[in-house]
Amino acid sequence: MIDINITEKPLDVQECIKMVMSPDSGGIDVFIGTVRNMTKGKRVVGLEFEAYESMAMKEMKKIAMEIKSRWPVHKIVIHHRVGVLQVGEVPVVIAVSAAHRNAAFDACRYAIDTLKQRVPIWKKEVFEDGEVWVAEHP
Amino acid sequence: MAVYKILAFGIAKDIFGGRAIEIALDERATIENLRSALEDKYSKLKQLSSYMIAVNDEYADAANIISTHDEIAIIPPVSGG
């Protein structure tokens, strides 16, 4: 099972965990991204996420398929939020279930690392005195 | 000549001054042709550390040939997650 979503609504972490539960799984690994209040010593007021939605959905599906072909995992959920988020809110949730923990850990890490490298989603940091598009992976 | 519609996201939107622009190029232009035409017209693109171009939701290579029916988008460095 693979479930991919991009939404403006707040992400439901519990729901993501529930979606990957299965009786044949021995563990679930979850990555929850949260909006941090500081960047390089500057206070962040909020973040704005923008997605090229059709392509981002496709790239996220590809990542899930790559995981399926590389690790013996059962279920994968990748949900990303767009729009304006406040400090502490959750822009991304990744949940992976597997029979054994190593596959779940490795797959979850691969999912977030690869998402950050190639899924066409952008964040703009909003500071008290202006805003700037982030380019973390030049 | 043919007119290609180009979508912009993130900082590329600020550089183009909008979500989409149109640019005239030869029929059967390549991604490389598009890149140099865009950089001539919008020199700030060259200041980006890098950017990709996507055609119909897939990252394209420099030699790819584009058509006016394709959905073409400028993908500045991504920063999701």
XYZ file of C-alpha atoms in Angstrom, chain A:
138
model
C 0.000 0.000 0.000
C 1.259 3.411 -0.987
C -0.563 6.606 -0.037
C 0.693 9.956 -1.336
C -0.951 13.289 -0.663
C -0.393 17.021 -0.977
C -2.888 19.114 0.930
C -3.526 22.567 2.387
C -5.153 20.988 5.444
C -3.202 20.219 8.638
C -1.584 16.765 8.448
C -2.938 14.085 10.774
C 0.055 12.168 12.177
C -2.111 9.572 13.961
C -4.036 8.906 10.774
C -0.771 8.392 8.825
C 0.394 5.863 11.445
C -2.946 4.070 11.347
C -2.752 3.825 7.566
C 0.533 1.883 7.631
C -0.411 -0.497 10.452
C -0.731 -4.124 9.465
C -0.685 -7.414 11.371
C 2.388 -8.651 9.475
C 4.463 -5.596 10.461
C 6.930 -5.665 13.339
C 7.453 -1.930 13.398
C 6.572 1.471 12.012
C 9.063 4.239 11.383
C 7.703 7.789 11.224
C 9.347 11.030 10.190
C 7.529 14.211 11.164
C 8.885 17.479 9.827
C 8.157 20.549 11.945
C 8.557 24.268 11.319
C 11.566 25.537 13.273
C 11.609 29.000 14.856
C 15.162 29.970 13.845
C 17.286 29.920 10.679
C 20.947 30.930 10.963
C 20.185 32.938 14.080
C 17.192 34.733 12.573
C 13.724 34.401 14.055
C 11.297 32.718 11.641
C 7.676 33.848 11.826
C 6.361 31.132 9.515
C 6.936 29.167 6.338
C 5.052 29.152 3.084
C 5.146 25.968 1.006
C 4.388 25.849 -2.691
C 4.196 22.679 -4.792
C 4.150 21.913 -8.494
C 1.443 19.537 -7.514
C 1.084 17.154 -10.470
C 4.822 16.606 -10.715
C 5.374 16.500 -6.954
C 2.731 13.754 -6.618
C 4.461 11.806 -9.382
C 7.929 12.173 -7.825
C 6.643 11.149 -4.404
C 5.045 8.044 -5.953
C 8.355 7.251 -7.660
C 10.166 7.486 -4.314
C 7.662 5.070 -2.786
C 8.115 2.653 -5.695
C 11.902 2.867 -5.343
C 11.548 2.029 -1.659
C 9.349 -0.971 -2.493
C 11.975 -2.280 -4.878
C 14.871 -1.757 -2.444
C 13.527 -2.743 0.986
C 11.015 -5.329 2.210
C 8.494 -2.810 3.539
C 4.730 -3.222 3.798
C 3.047 0.171 3.658
C 4.277 3.680 2.849
C 2.565 7.010 3.515
C 4.056 10.303 2.314
C 1.951 13.390 3.023
C 3.104 16.967 2.416
C 1.317 20.140 3.325
C 1.297 23.383 1.312
C 0.314 26.940 2.183
C 1.308 29.078 5.144
C 2.493 27.211 8.261
C 3.291 28.566 11.717
C 6.206 27.550 13.930
C 5.619 24.055 15.323
C 3.240 22.993 12.559
C 3.913 19.897 10.445
C 4.782 20.240 6.731
C 5.600 16.581 6.104
C 4.793 13.145 7.508
C 6.364 9.914 6.271
C 5.356 6.572 7.759
C 6.708 3.165 6.766
C 5.844 -0.245 8.157
C 7.914 -3.381 7.743
C 8.368 -6.811 9.284
C 11.719 -5.721 10.732
C 12.941 -2.328 11.919
C 16.045 -1.946 9.733
C 14.006 -1.823 6.533
C 11.547 0.651 8.075
C 14.334 2.964 9.323
C 16.280 2.838 6.038
C 13.204 3.339 3.875
C 11.918 6.253 5.953
C 15.268 7.995 5.815
C 15.535 7.424 2.064
C 12.046 8.878 1.617
C 12.723 12.173 3.404
C 16.264 12.573 2.004
C 15.105 11.956 -1.567
C 12.008 14.120 -1.159
C 14.234 17.019 -0.146
C 16.473 16.448 -3.168
C 13.999 16.185 -6.004
C 10.321 16.640 -5.207
C 9.257 20.017 -6.668
C 8.120 21.719 -3.475
C 9.534 25.035 -2.288
C 9.518 26.834 1.016
C 9.692 30.514 1.659
C 10.900 31.609 5.071
C 8.995 34.542 6.480
C 11.034 36.693 8.889
C 9.961 39.738 10.871
C 11.655 41.950 8.260
C 11.049 40.130 4.998
C 10.921 36.757 3.271
C 13.238 34.539 1.260
C 12.919 31.396 -0.879
C 15.014 28.602 0.603
C 17.469 26.741 -1.636
C 18.811 23.988 0.564
C 19.959 21.713 -2.230
C 21.787 23.778 -4.830
